mmCIF file of C-alpha atoms in Angstrom:
data_model
loop_
_atom_site.group_PDB
_atom_site.id
_atom_site.type_symbol
_atom_site.label_atom_id
_atom_site.label_comp_id
_atom_site.label_asym_id
_atom_site.label_seq_id
_atom_site.Cartn_x
_atom_site.Cartn_y
_atom_site.Cartn_z
ATOM 1 C CA UNK A 1 15.716 -0.030 1.870
ATOM 2 C CA UNK A 2 14.386 3.874 1.623
ATOM 3 C CA UNK A 3 13.240 6.345 4.063
ATOM 4 C CA UNK A 4 10.354 8.512 3.320
ATOM 5 C CA UNK A 5 9.328 11.680 5.088
ATOM 6 C CA UNK A 6 5.844 12.584 4.474
ATOM 7 C CA UNK A 7 3.824 15.852 5.788
ATOM 8 C CA UNK A 8 1.790 16.875 7.075
ATOM 9 C CA UNK A 9 0.601 13.644 9.030
ATOM 10 C CA UNK A 10 -2.848 14.943 9.427
ATOM 11 C CA UNK A 11 -5.026 17.787 8.467
ATOM 12 C CA UNK A 12 -8.426 18.786 8.854
ATOM 13 C CA UNK A 13 -9.869 21.142 5.736
ATOM 14 C CA UNK A 14 -12.911 22.803 4.749
ATOM 15 C CA UNK A 15 -14.407 22.053 1.687
ATOM 16 C CA UNK A 16 -13.669 23.635 -1.441
ATOM 17 C CA UNK A 17 -10.063 24.078 -0.354
ATOM 18 C CA UNK A 18 -6.787 22.438 -1.351
ATOM 19 C CA UNK A 19 -4.167 20.798 0.591
ATOM 20 C CA UNK A 20 -0.371 19.490 -0.666
ATOM 21 C CA UNK A 21 1.121 16.806 0.636
ATOM 22 C CA UNK A 22 4.933 16.465 0.523
ATOM 23 C CA UNK A 23 6.897 13.196 0.217
ATOM 24 C CA UNK A 24 11.015 13.026 0.840
ATOM 25 C CA UNK A 25 13.205 10.351 0.347
ATOM 26 C CA UNK A 26 16.377 9.926 1.462
ATOM 27 C CA UNK A 27 17.518 8.207 -1.427
ATOM 28 C CA UNK A 28 17.436 9.018 -5.616
ATOM 29 C CA UNK A 29 14.382 7.277 -6.871
ATOM 30 C CA UNK A 30 12.848 7.043 -10.104
ATOM 31 C CA UNK A 31 9.222 6.550 -9.680
ATOM 32 C CA UNK A 32 7.437 7.662 -6.656
ATOM 33 C CA UNK A 33 3.590 6.203 -6.037
ATOM 34 C CA UNK A 34 0.856 8.137 -4.649
ATOM 35 C CA UNK A 35 -2.265 6.097 -2.885
ATOM 36 C CA UNK A 36 -5.517 6.856 -1.183
ATOM 37 C CA UNK A 37 -6.845 4.804 1.310
ATOM 38 C CA UNK A 38 -10.392 5.515 1.897
ATOM 39 C CA UNK A 39 -11.998 4.296 5.032
ATOM 40 C CA UNK A 40 -12.256 0.724 5.570
ATOM 41 C CA UNK A 41 -10.664 0.201 2.191
ATOM 42 C CA UNK A 42 -7.434 -0.908 0.423
ATOM 43 C CA UNK A 43 -4.980 0.854 -1.096
ATOM 44 C CA UNK A 44 -5.592 2.591 -4.449
ATOM 45 C CA UNK A 45 -3.267 3.819 -6.874
ATOM 46 C CA UNK A 46 -3.642 7.460 -7.769
ATOM 47 C CA UNK A 47 -0.565 8.016 -9.799
ATOM 48 C CA UNK A 48 2.946 7.383 -10.627
ATOM 49 C CA UNK A 49 5.328 10.457 -10.650
ATOM 50 C CA UNK A 50 8.544 10.154 -12.731
ATOM 51 C CA UNK A 51 11.092 13.188 -12.281
ATOM 52 C CA UNK A 52 10.927 15.002 -15.586
ATOM 53 C CA UNK A 53 7.870 13.825 -16.879
ATOM 54 C CA UNK A 54 4.154 13.952 -16.421
ATOM 55 C CA UNK A 55 2.736 11.600 -13.852
ATOM 56 C CA UNK A 56 0.449 8.842 -14.991
ATOM 57 C CA UNK A 57 -2.728 8.824 -13.568
ATOM 58 C CA UNK A 58 -4.553 5.628 -12.733
ATOM 59 C CA UNK A 59 -8.331 5.334 -14.311
ATOM 60 C CA UNK A 60 -10.580 7.564 -12.220
ATOM 61 C CA UNK A 61 -8.028 10.039 -11.196
ATOM 62 C CA UNK A 62 -7.459 13.260 -12.693
ATOM 63 C CA UNK A 63 -4.676 15.912 -12.886
ATOM 64 C CA UNK A 64 -7.121 18.526 -12.248
ATOM 65 C CA UNK A 65 -7.746 17.186 -8.663
ATOM 66 C CA UNK A 66 -4.584 15.198 -7.997
ATOM 67 C CA UNK A 67 -1.872 17.477 -9.461
ATOM 68 C CA UNK A 68 1.424 16.219 -8.970
ATOM 69 C CA UNK A 69 4.937 17.872 -8.818
ATOM 70 C CA UNK A 70 8.548 15.730 -9.079
ATOM 71 C CA UNK A 71 11.057 18.347 -9.491
ATOM 72 C CA UNK A 72 13.882 16.088 -8.709
ATOM 73 C CA UNK A 73 14.706 12.365 -7.702
ATOM 74 C CA UNK A 74 14.207 12.860 -4.323
ATOM 75 C CA UNK A 75 10.768 15.162 -3.538
ATOM 76 C CA UNK A 76 7.213 14.837 -4.899
ATOM 77 C CA UNK A 77 4.120 16.890 -3.697
ATOM 78 C CA UNK A 78 0.134 15.597 -4.378
ATOM 79 C CA UNK A 79 -2.124 18.355 -3.994
ATOM 80 C CA UNK A 80 -5.988 17.277 -3.383
ATOM 81 C CA UNK A 81 -7.957 20.053 -4.851
ATOM 82 C CA UNK A 82 -11.398 21.535 -4.367
ATOM 83 C CA UNK A 83 -12.104 19.084 -1.779
ATOM 84 C CA UNK A 84 -15.158 17.532 -0.792
ATOM 85 C CA UNK A 85 -16.129 15.241 2.393
ATOM 86 C CA UNK A 86 -15.592 12.325 -0.277
ATOM 87 C CA UNK A 87 -11.758 13.001 -0.055
ATOM 88 C CA UNK A 88 -11.370 12.165 3.385
ATOM 89 C CA UNK A 89 -8.658 9.282 3.358
ATOM 90 C CA UNK A 90 -5.507 8.513 4.214
ATOM 91 C CA UNK A 91 -2.820 9.554 1.401
ATOM 92 C CA UNK A 92 0.373 7.766 1.411
ATOM 93 C CA UNK A 93 3.444 8.148 -0.953
ATOM 94 C CA UNK A 94 5.431 5.448 -1.587
ATOM 95 C CA UNK A 95 8.788 4.319 -3.340
ATOM 96 C CA UNK A 96 10.117 0.846 -4.956
ATOM 97 C CA UNK A 97 13.590 1.088 -5.403
ATOM 98 C CA UNK A 98 14.268 -2.706 -5.805
ATOM 99 C CA UNK A 99 10.681 -4.442 -6.020
ATOM 100 C CA UNK A 100 10.012 -3.810 -2.689
ATOM 101 C CA UNK A 101 7.677 -0.866 -1.802
ATOM 102 C CA UNK A 102 8.503 1.830 1.027
ATOM 103 C CA UNK A 103 5.856 3.867 2.528
ATOM 104 C CA UNK A 104 5.845 7.272 3.947
ATOM 105 C CA UNK A 105 3.962 7.621 7.155
ATOM 106 C CA UNK A 106 0.766 8.476 5.419
ATOM 107 C CA UNK A 107 -1.413 11.721 5.868
ATOM 108 C CA UNK A 108 -4.963 11.297 7.453
ATOM 109 C CA UNK A 109 -7.056 13.941 5.379
ATOM 110 C CA UNK A 110 -10.475 14.865 7.076
ATOM 111 C CA UNK A 111 -12.599 17.441 4.900
ATOM 112 C CA UNK A 112 -15.366 19.271 6.698
ATOM 113 C CA UNK B 1 -8.501 -6.142 -15.327
ATOM 114 C CA UNK B 2 -5.946 -7.087 -12.727
ATOM 115 C CA UNK B 3 -6.886 -8.047 -9.117
ATOM 116 C CA UNK B 4 -5.746 -9.195 -5.996
ATOM 117 C CA UNK B 5 -8.328 -10.782 -3.579
ATOM 118 C CA UNK B 6 -7.685 -11.540 -0.108
ATOM 119 C CA UNK B 7 -9.647 -13.816 2.576
ATOM 120 C CA UNK B 8 -10.895 -13.775 5.063
ATOM 121 C CA UNK B 9 -11.819 -10.360 5.142
ATOM 122 C CA UNK B 10 -11.570 -10.201 8.766
ATOM 123 C CA UNK B 11 -10.664 -12.768 11.403
ATOM 124 C CA UNK B 12 -11.017 -12.904 15.187
ATOM 125 C CA UNK B 13 -8.885 -15.611 16.967
ATOM 126 C CA UNK B 14 -7.315 -16.047 20.735
ATOM 127 C CA UNK B 15 -3.839 -15.356 21.920
ATOM 128 C CA UNK B 16 -1.906 -18.423 21.019
ATOM 129 C CA UNK B 17 -3.817 -19.408 18.015
ATOM 130 C CA UNK B 18 -2.265 -20.171 13.959
ATOM 131 C CA UNK B 19 -3.798 -18.417 11.462
ATOM 132 C CA UNK B 20 -3.457 -18.403 7.455
ATOM 133 C CA UNK B 21 -4.069 -15.578 5.517
ATOM 134 C CA UNK B 22 -4.824 -16.015 1.758
ATOM 135 C CA UNK B 23 -3.904 -14.069 -1.217
ATOM 136 C CA UNK B 24 -5.110 -14.779 -4.846
ATOM 137 C CA UNK B 25 -4.343 -12.624 -7.933
ATOM 138 C CA UNK B 26 -5.117 -12.256 -11.569
ATOM 139 C CA UNK B 27 -2.134 -9.842 -12.735
ATOM 140 C CA UNK B 28 -0.778 -9.385 -16.105
ATOM 141 C CA UNK B 29 3.206 -9.453 -16.156
ATOM 142 C CA UNK B 30 3.694 -10.539 -12.519
ATOM 143 C CA UNK B 31 6.987 -9.680 -11.045
ATOM 144 C CA UNK B 32 6.600 -9.504 -7.063
ATOM 145 C CA UNK B 33 4.388 -10.274 -4.602
ATOM 146 C CA UNK B 34 4.402 -8.163 -0.994
ATOM 147 C CA UNK B 35 2.955 -9.041 2.498
ATOM 148 C CA UNK B 36 2.281 -6.079 4.844
ATOM 149 C CA UNK B 37 1.200 -5.049 7.992
ATOM 150 C CA UNK B 38 -0.749 -2.036 8.846
ATOM 151 C CA UNK B 39 -1.694 -0.741 12.154
ATOM 152 C CA UNK B 40 -2.381 2.790 11.839
ATOM 153 C CA UNK B 41 -1.633 4.638 8.529
ATOM 154 C CA UNK B 42 1.838 3.447 6.810
ATOM 155 C CA UNK B 43 2.008 -0.078 5.729
ATOM 156 C CA UNK B 44 4.933 -1.927 7.282
ATOM 157 C CA UNK B 45 6.798 -4.604 5.094
ATOM 158 C CA UNK B 46 6.750 -8.028 6.043
ATOM 159 C CA UNK B 47 8.011 -10.339 2.968
ATOM 160 C CA UNK B 48 8.427 -10.319 -0.666
ATOM 161 C CA UNK B 49 7.934 -13.166 -2.654
ATOM 162 C CA UNK B 50 8.926 -13.545 -6.437
ATOM 163 C CA UNK B 51 9.733 -17.648 -6.750
ATOM 164 C CA UNK B 52 7.340 -20.654 -6.152
ATOM 165 C CA UNK B 53 7.356 -22.974 -3.412
ATOM 166 C CA UNK B 54 10.201 -21.264 -1.615
ATOM 167 C CA UNK B 55 9.102 -20.104 2.116
ATOM 168 C CA UNK B 56 10.386 -16.949 3.901
ATOM 169 C CA UNK B 57 10.449 -16.840 7.444
ATOM 170 C CA UNK B 58 10.666 -14.574 10.124
ATOM 171 C CA UNK B 59 9.908 -15.508 13.712
ATOM 172 C CA UNK B 60 6.182 -16.470 13.891
ATOM 173 C CA UNK B 61 5.715 -15.394 10.340
ATOM 174 C CA UNK B 62 5.891 -17.102 7.350
ATOM 175 C CA UNK B 63 4.738 -16.868 3.860
ATOM 176 C CA UNK B 64 5.063 -19.057 0.330
ATOM 177 C CA UNK B 65 4.153 -18.316 -3.331
ATOM 178 C CA UNK B 66 2.289 -20.553 -5.894
ATOM 179 C CA UNK B 67 2.530 -19.066 -9.239
ATOM 180 C CA UNK B 68 1.173 -22.052 -10.826
ATOM 181 C CA UNK B 69 -2.058 -21.651 -9.030
ATOM 182 C CA UNK B 70 -2.018 -18.035 -8.374
ATOM 183 C CA UNK B 71 -1.944 -17.549 -4.479
ATOM 184 C CA UNK B 72 -0.222 -16.978 -1.242
ATOM 185 C CA UNK B 73 -0.422 -17.499 2.257
ATOM 186 C CA UNK B 74 0.985 -15.759 5.172
ATOM 187 C CA UNK B 75 1.025 -17.673 8.242
ATOM 188 C CA UNK B 76 1.271 -16.540 11.768
ATOM 189 C CA UNK B 77 1.839 -19.059 14.759
ATOM 190 C CA UNK B 78 1.272 -18.560 18.355
ATOM 191 C CA UNK B 79 -0.632 -15.104 17.959
ATOM 192 C CA UNK B 80 -0.187 -12.546 20.250
ATOM 193 C CA UNK B 81 -2.167 -9.175 20.692
ATOM 194 C CA UNK B 82 0.272 -7.131 18.955
ATOM 195 C CA UNK B 83 -0.331 -8.893 15.716
ATOM 196 C CA UNK B 84 -4.018 -7.314 15.418
ATOM 197 C CA UNK B 85 -3.696 -5.273 12.325
ATOM 198 C CA UNK B 86 -4.659 -5.312 8.560
ATOM 199 C CA UNK B 87 -2.732 -7.442 6.613
ATOM 200 C CA UNK B 88 -2.335 -6.307 2.875
ATOM 201 C CA UNK B 89 -0.965 -8.406 0.432
ATOM 202 C CA UNK B 90 0.104 -6.387 -3.120
ATOM 203 C CA UNK B 91 1.229 -7.578 -6.407
ATOM 204 C CA UNK B 92 3.882 -6.062 -8.426
ATOM 205 C CA UNK B 93 3.225 -6.105 -12.159
ATOM 206 C CA UNK B 94 4.963 -4.389 -14.977
ATOM 207 C CA UNK B 95 1.932 -4.114 -17.106
ATOM 208 C CA UNK B 96 2.547 -0.600 -18.339
ATOM 209 C CA UNK B 97 4.252 1.397 -15.819
ATOM 210 C CA UNK B 98 5.824 -0.397 -12.628
ATOM 211 C CA UNK B 99 2.747 -0.773 -10.131
ATOM 212 C CA UNK B 100 1.454 -2.331 -7.214
ATOM 213 C CA UNK B 101 -2.121 -3.704 -7.418
ATOM 214 C CA UNK B 102 -2.986 -4.274 -3.460
ATOM 215 C CA UNK B 103 -5.625 -6.647 -1.995
ATOM 216 C CA UNK B 104 -8.368 -5.792 0.210
ATOM 217 C CA UNK B 105 -6.892 -6.581 2.915
ATOM 218 C CA UNK B 106 -7.694 -9.003 6.358
ATOM 219 C CA UNK B 107 -8.508 -7.767 9.166
ATOM 220 C CA UNK B 108 -6.855 -9.839 12.215
ATOM 221 C CA UNK B 109 -7.852 -9.134 15.827
ATOM 222 C CA UNK B 110 -6.410 -11.449 18.420
ATOM 223 C CA UNK B 111 -7.695 -11.565 21.789
ATOM 224 C CA UNK B 112 -6.051 -11.952 25.004
#
């Protein structure tokens, strides 16, 4: 199993600003996943972050809007840039060391 | 395009009822199917299924996978109000990078 510490737990931000979400894992993992869950919707994969290489973004998500860092095998950050109210969502990081995906506690972001 | 579809979208039952949640998928390079319970932000893991016909069981919850017909079911017997949550189905795929495709979720409400 894996334990993921994600922060902040929640934030209320002004439109046009940026927020960086951090995830720390208690073990080394090759891939970390970042998801968005809009109100009433399921989880949508934003990108997969590998240590030492550029993140792989899913269709509809771009690096300028959601830059990701992965400086080592236990840590990653996701930045939500130039926020608008449409970015209000829950953001989740996840790891899957052995086919079973584990999640951080989630960040509830509200953009006003 | 890969997709995971859950049904019903929502369900209201009374305590003691038995419920069956469905998950069908069309995913290339299938590796695993996972069930999660989401009450607040972070999904909590219930089951991982990789082989057809083998039932996984944990207390009042059980699940089975049919890889020929491409679906899985999650059964909850003797439901309790604490079972009220969104139940998510996710399929792991090695198409391109390894990733999980999540279904729409089933919102279950158990009335006392």
